[in-house]
């Protein structure tokens, strides 16, 4: 659709029955929820919290902030204080680079904004000052993006001991780039991700496991129930009750995280 939105629809010969919204769909237009509800039988947002603000829009997702806060606590317990964070795009604009506090707090993509907030809250609770945390944003969610993000982070903060990524694919790229630099994971650099995709398990990546299959099942269930309970297209004139399903997450602690590397001895020439 217009704007490059990712949309999954359930259809029958009579027309569209349901739609799953994504973060890109949220940027098509401010009134997208209202317009879609006029043409579909059931509408469900699977990622972006802003859809949930519209009456009649069901939502399935995670408590991203709480999950990130828990993982941040693990990083802090390991003694890390010089920490970098790599996130995917915070809005529709094509931007790659450092993230200011203003950009972080005003991010329009709720998932990334909430995960960042959770990390900052978890680290702050452990006494890590926000000024010690460097955030790098990458528009594309890929291994190459993760590798480039690590290069940028280390160029600004060469003494980082941990890099926390808000998507596993970014973390896998960070690990590859670290190894090319001769950095040992986790002896020299702890790396974490978010999502727990199959590749992450094989790589020993410490990450947050979200129940992806369960998310899909719950999304399908909500759409089918809305169609069955008479709150679909035929009920457009009546108020639709809104349902919200928050799924559990688990921190998977694996071999990519370890105690913070101790500073080396001072250079005799200093």
PDB file of C-alpha atoms in Angstrom:
ATOM      1  CA  UNK A   1       0.000   0.000   0.000  1.00  0.00           C
ATOM      2  CA  UNK A   2       0.980   3.632  -0.139  1.00  0.00           C
ATOM      3  CA  UNK A   3       3.900   4.437   2.153  1.00  0.00           C
ATOM      4  CA  UNK A   4       5.413   0.948   2.014  1.00  0.00           C
ATOM      5  CA  UNK A   5       3.181  -0.395   4.752  1.00  0.00           C
ATOM      6  CA  UNK A   6       3.339  -4.062   5.687  1.00  0.00           C
ATOM      7  CA  UNK A   7      -0.175  -5.436   5.921  1.00  0.00           C
ATOM      8  CA  UNK A   8      -1.506  -8.959   6.434  1.00  0.00           C
ATOM      9  CA  UNK A   9      -5.172  -9.445   5.570  1.00  0.00           C
ATOM     10  CA  UNK A  10      -7.647 -12.269   6.057  1.00  0.00           C
ATOM     11  CA  UNK A  11     -10.087 -12.319   3.169  1.00  0.00           C
ATOM     12  CA  UNK A  12     -13.187 -14.059   1.892  1.00  0.00           C
ATOM     13  CA  UNK A  13     -15.121 -13.592  -1.372  1.00  0.00           C
ATOM     14  CA  UNK A  14     -17.160 -10.828   0.256  1.00  0.00           C
ATOM     15  CA  UNK A  15     -14.115  -8.700   0.943  1.00  0.00           C
ATOM     16  CA  UNK A  16     -11.530  -7.992   3.624  1.00  0.00           C
ATOM     17  CA  UNK A  17     -12.317  -9.543   7.016  1.00  0.00           C
ATOM     18  CA  UNK A  18      -9.326  -8.491   9.102  1.00  0.00           C
ATOM     19  CA  UNK A  19      -6.088  -6.596   9.049  1.00  0.00           C
ATOM     20  CA  UNK A  20      -2.911  -6.739  11.109  1.00  0.00           C
ATOM     21  CA  UNK A  21      -1.226  -3.371  11.457  1.00  0.00           C
ATOM     22  CA  UNK A  22       2.532  -2.748  11.607  1.00  0.00           C
ATOM     23  CA  UNK A  23       4.673   0.226  12.564  1.00  0.00           C
ATOM     24  CA  UNK A  24       4.994   1.251   8.900  1.00  0.00           C
ATOM     25  CA  UNK A  25       1.219   1.223   8.526  1.00  0.00           C
ATOM     26  CA  UNK A  26       1.023   3.736  11.340  1.00  0.00           C
ATOM     27  CA  UNK A  27       2.839   6.284   9.207  1.00  0.00           C
ATOM     28  CA  UNK A  28       0.459   6.145   6.225  1.00  0.00           C
ATOM     29  CA  UNK A  29      -1.720   8.780   7.791  1.00  0.00           C
ATOM     30  CA  UNK A  30      -2.960  10.092  11.110  1.00  0.00           C
ATOM     31  CA  UNK A  31      -6.535   8.982  10.367  1.00  0.00           C
ATOM     32  CA  UNK A  32      -5.586   5.526   9.083  1.00  0.00           C
ATOM     33  CA  UNK A  33      -7.427   3.735  11.899  1.00  0.00           C
ATOM     34  CA  UNK A  34     -10.691   5.516  11.219  1.00  0.00           C
ATOM     35  CA  UNK A  35     -10.445   4.987   7.458  1.00  0.00           C
ATOM     36  CA  UNK A  36      -9.645   1.288   7.773  1.00  0.00           C
ATOM     37  CA  UNK A  37     -12.500   0.651  10.168  1.00  0.00           C
ATOM     38  CA  UNK A  38     -14.881   1.860   7.469  1.00  0.00           C
ATOM     39  CA  UNK A  39     -13.754  -0.828   5.010  1.00  0.00           C
ATOM     40  CA  UNK A  40     -12.737  -3.873   7.068  1.00  0.00           C
ATOM     41  CA  UNK A  41     -14.685  -6.187   9.331  1.00  0.00           C
ATOM     42  CA  UNK A  42     -12.020  -6.449  12.045  1.00  0.00           C
ATOM     43  CA  UNK A  43      -8.901  -4.458  12.658  1.00  0.00           C
ATOM     44  CA  UNK A  44      -6.045  -5.538  14.904  1.00  0.00           C
ATOM     45  CA  UNK A  45      -2.708  -3.858  15.605  1.00  0.00           C
ATOM     46  CA  UNK A  46       0.142  -6.271  16.245  1.00  0.00           C
ATOM     47  CA  UNK A  47       2.882  -3.758  17.012  1.00  0.00           C
ATOM     48  CA  UNK A  48       2.262  -0.057  17.306  1.00  0.00           C
ATOM     49  CA  UNK A  49       0.539   1.140  20.494  1.00  0.00           C
ATOM     50  CA  UNK A  50      -0.925   4.180  18.781  1.00  0.00           C
ATOM     51  CA  UNK A  51      -3.476   1.985  16.999  1.00  0.00           C
ATOM     52  CA  UNK A  52      -4.765   0.974  20.407  1.00  0.00           C
ATOM     53  CA  UNK A  53      -5.752   4.573  21.006  1.00  0.00           C
ATOM     54  CA  UNK A  54      -8.517   4.151  18.419  1.00  0.00           C
ATOM     55  CA  UNK A  55     -11.785   2.727  19.801  1.00  0.00           C
ATOM     56  CA  UNK A  56     -12.527  -0.700  18.386  1.00  0.00           C
ATOM     57  CA  UNK A  57      -8.903  -1.509  17.505  1.00  0.00           C
ATOM     58  CA  UNK A  58      -7.672  -4.666  19.219  1.00  0.00           C
ATOM     59  CA  UNK A  59      -4.000  -4.989  20.175  1.00  0.00           C
ATOM     60  CA  UNK A  60      -1.606  -7.898  20.726  1.00  0.00           C
ATOM     61  CA  UNK A  61       1.931  -7.291  21.904  1.00  0.00           C
ATOM     62  CA  UNK A  62       4.478  -7.232  24.701  1.00  0.00           C
ATOM     63  CA  UNK A  63       5.274  -5.095  27.674  1.00  0.00           C
ATOM     64  CA  UNK A  64       8.417  -4.034  25.829  1.00  0.00           C
ATOM     65  CA  UNK A  65       9.429  -1.549  28.497  1.00  0.00           C
ATOM     66  CA  UNK A  66       9.337  -4.113  31.315  1.00  0.00           C
ATOM     67  CA  UNK A  67      11.212  -6.709  29.240  1.00  0.00           C
ATOM     68  CA  UNK A  68      13.964  -4.236  28.354  1.00  0.00           C
ATOM     69  CA  UNK A  69      14.162  -3.053  31.965  1.00  0.00           C
ATOM     70  CA  UNK A  70      14.760  -6.622  33.137  1.00  0.00           C
ATOM     71  CA  UNK A  71      17.520  -7.220  30.598  1.00  0.00           C
ATOM     72  CA  UNK A  72      19.130  -3.900  31.512  1.00  0.00           C
ATOM     73  CA  UNK A  73      19.213  -5.054  35.122  1.00  0.00           C
ATOM     74  CA  UNK A  74      21.141  -8.153  34.060  1.00  0.00           C
ATOM     75  CA  UNK A  75      23.687  -6.025  32.198  1.00  0.00           C
ATOM     76  CA  UNK A  76      24.125  -3.747  35.205  1.00  0.00           C
ATOM     77  CA  UNK A  77      24.545  -6.718  37.565  1.00  0.00           C
ATOM     78  CA  UNK A  78      27.448  -7.868  35.401  1.00  0.00           C
ATOM     79  CA  UNK A  79      29.196  -4.592  36.196  1.00  0.00           C
ATOM     80  CA  UNK A  80      28.721  -2.801  32.884  1.00  0.00           C
ATOM     81  CA  UNK A  81      28.643   0.973  33.092  1.00  0.00           C
ATOM     82  CA  UNK A  82      29.893   2.016  29.648  1.00  0.00           C
ATOM     83  CA  UNK A  83      27.026   0.860  27.469  1.00  0.00           C
ATOM     84  CA  UNK A  84      25.913   1.393  23.896  1.00  0.00           C
ATOM     85  CA  UNK A  85      22.433   0.731  22.527  1.00  0.00           C
ATOM     86  CA  UNK A  86      21.535   0.024  18.902  1.00  0.00           C
ATOM     87  CA  UNK A  87      17.916   0.576  17.870  1.00  0.00           C
ATOM     88  CA  UNK A  88      16.018   0.327  14.630  1.00  0.00           C
ATOM     89  CA  UNK A  89      14.248   3.353  13.191  1.00  0.00           C
ATOM     90  CA  UNK A  90      12.419   5.563  15.632  1.00  0.00           C
ATOM     91  CA  UNK A  91      10.220   7.178  12.993  1.00  0.00           C
ATOM     92  CA  UNK A  92       9.438   7.324   9.310  1.00  0.00           C
ATOM     93  CA  UNK A  93      12.400   9.513   8.344  1.00  0.00           C
ATOM     94  CA  UNK A  94      15.416   7.727   6.899  1.00  0.00           C
ATOM     95  CA  UNK A  95      18.019   8.448   9.547  1.00  0.00           C
ATOM     96  CA  UNK A  96      21.213   6.702  10.631  1.00  0.00           C
ATOM     97  CA  UNK A  97      23.283   8.092  13.454  1.00  0.00           C
ATOM     98  CA  UNK A  98      23.461   9.105  17.107  1.00  0.00           C
ATOM     99  CA  UNK A  99      20.198   9.462  19.022  1.00  0.00           C
ATOM    100  CA  UNK A 100      19.765  12.522  21.196  1.00  0.00           C
ATOM    101  CA  UNK A 101      17.637  12.455  24.336  1.00  0.00           C
ATOM    102  CA  UNK A 102      15.022  14.553  22.528  1.00  0.00           C
ATOM    103  CA  UNK A 103      14.818  12.169  19.574  1.00  0.00           C
ATOM    104  CA  UNK A 104      14.595   9.179  21.905  1.00  0.00           C
ATOM    105  CA  UNK A 105      11.775  10.622  23.971  1.00  0.00           C
ATOM    106  CA  UNK A 106       9.810  11.853  20.946  1.00  0.00           C
ATOM    107  CA  UNK A 107      10.119   8.644  18.889  1.00  0.00           C
ATOM    108  CA  UNK A 108       6.938   7.901  16.946  1.00  0.00           C
ATOM    109  CA  UNK A 109       7.447   4.124  16.745  1.00  0.00           C
ATOM    110  CA  UNK A 110       6.153   2.880  20.081  1.00  0.00           C
ATOM    111  CA  UNK A 111       7.985  -0.456  20.237  1.00  0.00           C
ATOM    112  CA  UNK A 112      11.449   1.064  19.908  1.00  0.00           C
ATOM    113  CA  UNK A 113      10.529   3.980  22.161  1.00  0.00           C
ATOM    114  CA  UNK A 114       9.313   1.632  24.907  1.00  0.00           C
ATOM    115  CA  UNK A 115      12.339  -0.649  24.671  1.00  0.00           C
ATOM    116  CA  UNK A 116      14.683   2.319  24.914  1.00  0.00           C
ATOM    117  CA  UNK A 117      12.750   3.650  27.891  1.00  0.00           C
ATOM    118  CA  UNK A 118      13.004   0.267  29.610  1.00  0.00           C
ATOM    119  CA  UNK A 119      16.765   0.105  29.136  1.00  0.00           C
ATOM    120  CA  UNK A 120      17.285   3.610  30.456  1.00  0.00           C
ATOM    121  CA  UNK A 121      15.035   2.929  33.456  1.00  0.00           C
ATOM    122  CA  UNK A 122      16.746  -0.363  34.275  1.00  0.00           C
ATOM    123  CA  UNK A 123      20.214   1.110  34.009  1.00  0.00           C
ATOM    124  CA  UNK A 124      19.235   4.200  36.006  1.00  0.00           C
ATOM    125  CA  UNK A 125      17.940   1.946  38.804  1.00  0.00           C
ATOM    126  CA  UNK A 126      21.429   0.432  38.959  1.00  0.00           C
ATOM    127  CA  UNK A 127      23.066   3.835  39.181  1.00  0.00           C
ATOM    128  CA  UNK A 128      24.127   4.173  35.538  1.00  0.00           C
ATOM    129  CA  UNK A 129      23.927   7.801  34.448  1.00  0.00           C
ATOM    130  CA  UNK A 130      22.072   8.460  31.190  1.00  0.00           C
ATOM    131  CA  UNK A 131      25.066  10.427  29.939  1.00  0.00           C
ATOM    132  CA  UNK A 132      27.087   7.202  29.985  1.00  0.00           C
ATOM    133  CA  UNK A 133      24.707   5.524  27.520  1.00  0.00           C
ATOM    134  CA  UNK A 134      25.292   6.083  23.803  1.00  0.00           C
ATOM    135  CA  UNK A 135      22.440   5.239  21.412  1.00  0.00           C
ATOM    136  CA  UNK A 136      22.854   4.582  17.687  1.00  0.00           C
ATOM    137  CA  UNK A 137      19.869   4.402  15.338  1.00  0.00           C
ATOM    138  CA  UNK A 138      19.781   2.427  12.097  1.00  0.00           C
ATOM    139  CA  UNK A 139      16.932   2.756   9.615  1.00  0.00           C
ATOM    140  CA  UNK A 140      17.281  -0.774   8.238  1.00  0.00           C
ATOM    141  CA  UNK A 141      16.944  -3.813  10.469  1.00  0.00           C
ATOM    142  CA  UNK A 142      19.847  -5.978   9.223  1.00  0.00           C
ATOM    143  CA  UNK A 143      23.173  -7.503  10.201  1.00  0.00           C
ATOM    144  CA  UNK A 144      24.981  -4.922   8.111  1.00  0.00           C
ATOM    145  CA  UNK A 145      23.181  -2.186  10.040  1.00  0.00           C
ATOM    146  CA  UNK A 146      24.309  -3.744  13.307  1.00  0.00           C
ATOM    147  CA  UNK A 147      27.917  -3.886  12.111  1.00  0.00           C
ATOM    148  CA  UNK A 148      27.855  -0.244  10.986  1.00  0.00           C
ATOM    149  CA  UNK A 149      26.253   0.777  14.273  1.00  0.00           C
ATOM    150  CA  UNK A 150      29.073  -0.833  16.247  1.00  0.00           C
ATOM    151  CA  UNK A 151      31.630   1.045  14.144  1.00  0.00           C
ATOM    152  CA  UNK A 152      29.865   4.318  14.907  1.00  0.00           C
ATOM    153  CA  UNK A 153      29.505   3.577  18.622  1.00  0.00           C
ATOM    154  CA  UNK A 154      33.159   2.645  19.068  1.00  0.00           C
ATOM    155  CA  UNK A 155      34.272   5.689  17.102  1.00  0.00           C
ATOM    156  CA  UNK A 156      32.484   7.837  19.716  1.00  0.00           C
ATOM    157  CA  UNK A 157      32.958   5.626  22.776  1.00  0.00           C
ATOM    158  CA  UNK A 158      35.944   3.291  22.306  1.00  0.00           C
ATOM    159  CA  UNK A 159      35.774   2.018  25.889  1.00  0.00           C
ATOM    160  CA  UNK A 160      32.289   0.466  25.678  1.00  0.00           C
ATOM    161  CA  UNK A 161      31.996  -2.882  27.444  1.00  0.00           C
ATOM    162  CA  UNK A 162      28.428  -3.758  26.371  1.00  0.00           C
ATOM    163  CA  UNK A 163      26.205  -3.150  23.352  1.00  0.00           C
ATOM    164  CA  UNK A 164      22.485  -3.808  23.766  1.00  0.00           C
ATOM    165  CA  UNK A 165      20.511  -4.159  20.537  1.00  0.00           C
ATOM    166  CA  UNK A 166      16.752  -3.768  20.281  1.00  0.00           C
ATOM    167  CA  UNK A 167      16.526  -6.510  17.637  1.00  0.00           C
ATOM    168  CA  UNK A 168      18.395  -9.800  17.358  1.00  0.00           C
ATOM    169  CA  UNK A 169      19.420  -9.287  13.754  1.00  0.00           C
ATOM    170  CA  UNK A 170      21.248  -6.100  14.763  1.00  0.00           C
ATOM    171  CA  UNK A 171      22.980  -7.943  17.599  1.00  0.00           C
ATOM    172  CA  UNK A 172      24.173 -10.690  15.253  1.00  0.00           C
ATOM    173  CA  UNK A 173      25.730  -8.019  13.047  1.00  0.00           C
ATOM    174  CA  UNK A 174      27.386  -6.424  16.075  1.00  0.00           C
ATOM    175  CA  UNK A 175      28.917  -9.779  17.055  1.00  0.00           C
ATOM    176  CA  UNK A 176      30.289 -10.315  13.561  1.00  0.00           C
ATOM    177  CA  UNK A 177      31.761  -6.805  13.470  1.00  0.00           C
ATOM    178  CA  UNK A 178      33.273  -7.223  16.928  1.00  0.00           C
ATOM    179  CA  UNK A 179      34.983 -10.444  15.881  1.00  0.00           C
ATOM    180  CA  UNK A 180      36.423  -8.747  12.787  1.00  0.00           C
ATOM    181  CA  UNK A 181      37.908  -6.134  15.109  1.00  0.00           C
ATOM    182  CA  UNK A 182      39.486  -8.834  17.224  1.00  0.00           C
ATOM    183  CA  UNK A 183      37.105  -8.228  20.130  1.00  0.00           C
ATOM    184  CA  UNK A 184      36.098 -11.310  22.088  1.00  0.00           C
ATOM    185  CA  UNK A 185      32.427 -11.743  22.968  1.00  0.00           C
ATOM    186  CA  UNK A 186      31.785 -11.570  25.885  1.00  0.00           C
ATOM    187  CA  UNK A 187      35.304 -11.206  27.335  1.00  0.00           C
ATOM    188  CA  UNK A 188      35.849  -7.821  25.669  1.00  0.00           C
ATOM    189  CA  UNK A 189      32.303  -6.907  24.705  1.00  0.00           C
ATOM    190  CA  UNK A 190      28.943  -8.139  25.930  1.00  0.00           C
ATOM    191  CA  UNK A 191      26.235  -8.152  23.249  1.00  0.00           C
ATOM    192  CA  UNK A 192      22.489  -8.607  23.762  1.00  0.00           C
ATOM    193  CA  UNK A 193      19.467  -8.674  21.463  1.00  0.00           C
ATOM    194  CA  UNK A 194      15.677  -8.715  21.577  1.00  0.00           C
ATOM    195  CA  UNK A 195      13.189 -11.229  20.054  1.00  0.00           C
ATOM    196  CA  UNK A 196      15.055 -14.596  20.256  1.00  0.00           C
ATOM    197  CA  UNK A 197      14.966 -15.610  16.607  1.00  0.00           C
ATOM    198  CA  UNK A 198      16.352 -19.116  15.793  1.00  0.00           C
ATOM    199  CA  UNK A 199      19.740 -17.757  14.655  1.00  0.00           C
ATOM    200  CA  UNK A 200      20.165 -16.146  18.067  1.00  0.00           C
ATOM    201  CA  UNK A 201      19.864 -19.453  19.861  1.00  0.00           C
ATOM    202  CA  UNK A 202      22.589 -20.964  17.688  1.00  0.00           C
ATOM    203  CA  UNK A 203      24.838 -17.928  18.244  1.00  0.00           C
ATOM    204  CA  UNK A 204      24.422 -18.062  22.023  1.00  0.00           C
ATOM    205  CA  UNK A 205      22.920 -14.570  22.073  1.00  0.00           C
ATOM    206  CA  UNK A 206      21.553 -13.228  25.331  1.00  0.00           C
ATOM    207  CA  UNK A 207      18.186 -11.771  24.421  1.00  0.00           C
ATOM    208  CA  UNK A 208      14.531 -11.298  25.290  1.00  0.00           C
ATOM    209  CA  UNK A 209      12.340 -14.131  24.079  1.00  0.00           C
ATOM    210  CA  UNK A 210       8.954 -13.076  22.848  1.00  0.00           C
ATOM    211  CA  UNK A 211       6.345 -15.713  21.939  1.00  0.00           C
ATOM    212  CA  UNK A 212       6.090 -15.005  18.214  1.00  0.00           C
ATOM    213  CA  UNK A 213       3.884 -18.009  17.432  1.00  0.00           C
ATOM    214  CA  UNK A 214       1.575 -17.159  20.321  1.00  0.00           C
ATOM    215  CA  UNK A 215       1.354 -13.570  19.062  1.00  0.00           C
ATOM    216  CA  UNK A 216       0.132 -14.841  15.707  1.00  0.00           C
ATOM    217  CA  UNK A 217      -2.366 -17.211  17.312  1.00  0.00           C
ATOM    218  CA  UNK A 218      -3.748 -14.488  19.573  1.00  0.00           C
ATOM    219  CA  UNK A 219      -4.045 -12.076  16.671  1.00  0.00           C
ATOM    220  CA  UNK A 220      -5.976 -14.627  14.647  1.00  0.00           C
ATOM    221  CA  UNK A 221      -8.177 -15.469  17.613  1.00  0.00           C
ATOM    222  CA  UNK A 222      -9.132 -11.843  18.225  1.00  0.00           C
ATOM    223  CA  UNK A 223     -10.011 -11.268  14.595  1.00  0.00           C
ATOM    224  CA  UNK A 224     -12.097 -14.451  14.373  1.00  0.00           C
ATOM    225  CA  UNK A 225     -13.871 -13.686  17.633  1.00  0.00           C
ATOM    226  CA  UNK A 226     -14.697 -10.169  16.485  1.00  0.00           C
ATOM    227  CA  UNK A 227     -16.172 -11.549  13.286  1.00  0.00           C
ATOM    228  CA  UNK A 228     -18.131 -14.187  15.177  1.00  0.00           C
ATOM    229  CA  UNK A 229     -19.544 -11.940  17.870  1.00  0.00           C
ATOM    230  CA  UNK A 230     -21.257  -9.610  15.447  1.00  0.00           C
ATOM    231  CA  UNK A 231     -18.819  -6.722  15.890  1.00  0.00           C
ATOM    232  CA  UNK A 232     -17.577  -6.851  12.327  1.00  0.00           C
ATOM    233  CA  UNK A 233     -18.731  -4.877   9.317  1.00  0.00           C
ATOM    234  CA  UNK A 234     -22.391  -5.286  10.143  1.00  0.00           C
ATOM    235  CA  UNK A 235     -21.852  -3.604  13.497  1.00  0.00           C
ATOM    236  CA  UNK A 236     -20.077  -0.501  12.253  1.00  0.00           C
ATOM    237  CA  UNK A 237     -22.802   1.702  13.591  1.00  0.00           C
ATOM    238  CA  UNK A 238     -22.349   0.370  17.122  1.00  0.00           C
ATOM    239  CA  UNK A 239     -19.485   0.927  19.514  1.00  0.00           C
ATOM    240  CA  UNK A 240     -16.888  -1.845  19.371  1.00  0.00           C
ATOM    241  CA  UNK A 241     -15.346  -3.075  22.586  1.00  0.00           C
ATOM    242  CA  UNK A 242     -11.567  -2.927  22.485  1.00  0.00           C
ATOM    243  CA  UNK A 243      -9.396  -5.794  23.654  1.00  0.00           C
ATOM    244  CA  UNK A 244      -5.724  -5.772  24.618  1.00  0.00           C
ATOM    245  CA  UNK A 245      -3.564  -8.892  25.028  1.00  0.00           C
ATOM    246  CA  UNK A 246      -0.143  -8.500  26.674  1.00  0.00           C
ATOM    247  CA  UNK A 247       2.073 -11.536  26.117  1.00  0.00           C
ATOM    248  CA  UNK A 248       4.807 -12.761  28.487  1.00  0.00           C
ATOM    249  CA  UNK A 249       8.517 -12.431  27.771  1.00  0.00           C
ATOM    250  CA  UNK A 250      11.557 -14.279  29.145  1.00  0.00           C
ATOM    251  CA  UNK A 251      15.150 -13.082  29.405  1.00  0.00           C
ATOM    252  CA  UNK A 252      17.328 -15.752  27.793  1.00  0.00           C
ATOM    253  CA  UNK A 253      20.793 -15.461  29.341  1.00  0.00           C
ATOM    254  CA  UNK A 254      23.363 -17.074  27.065  1.00  0.00           C
ATOM    255  CA  UNK A 255      27.064 -16.927  26.303  1.00  0.00           C
ATOM    256  CA  UNK A 256      27.179 -13.489  24.639  1.00  0.00           C
ATOM    257  CA  UNK A 257      26.917 -11.693  27.998  1.00  0.00           C
ATOM    258  CA  UNK A 258      29.517 -11.713  30.738  1.00  0.00           C
ATOM    259  CA  UNK A 259      31.200  -9.566  33.366  1.00  0.00           C
ATOM    260  CA  UNK A 260      32.390  -6.147  32.286  1.00  0.00           C
ATOM    261  CA  UNK A 261      35.922  -6.145  30.955  1.00  0.00           C
ATOM    262  CA  UNK A 262      38.334  -4.470  33.342  1.00  0.00           C
ATOM    263  CA  UNK A 263      40.278  -1.477  32.017  1.00  0.00           C
ATOM    264  CA  UNK A 264      43.740  -2.375  30.838  1.00  0.00           C
ATOM    265  CA  UNK A 265      46.905  -1.017  32.456  1.00  0.00           C
ATOM    266  CA  UNK A 266      47.707   2.612  31.685  1.00  0.00           C
ATOM    267  CA  UNK A 267      49.997   3.321  28.747  1.00  0.00           C
ATOM    268  CA  UNK A 268      53.526   3.944  30.099  1.00  0.00           C
ATOM    269  CA  UNK A 269      53.932   6.818  27.662  1.00  0.00           C
ATOM    270  CA  UNK A 270      50.873   8.654  29.103  1.00  0.00           C
TER     271      UNK A 270
END
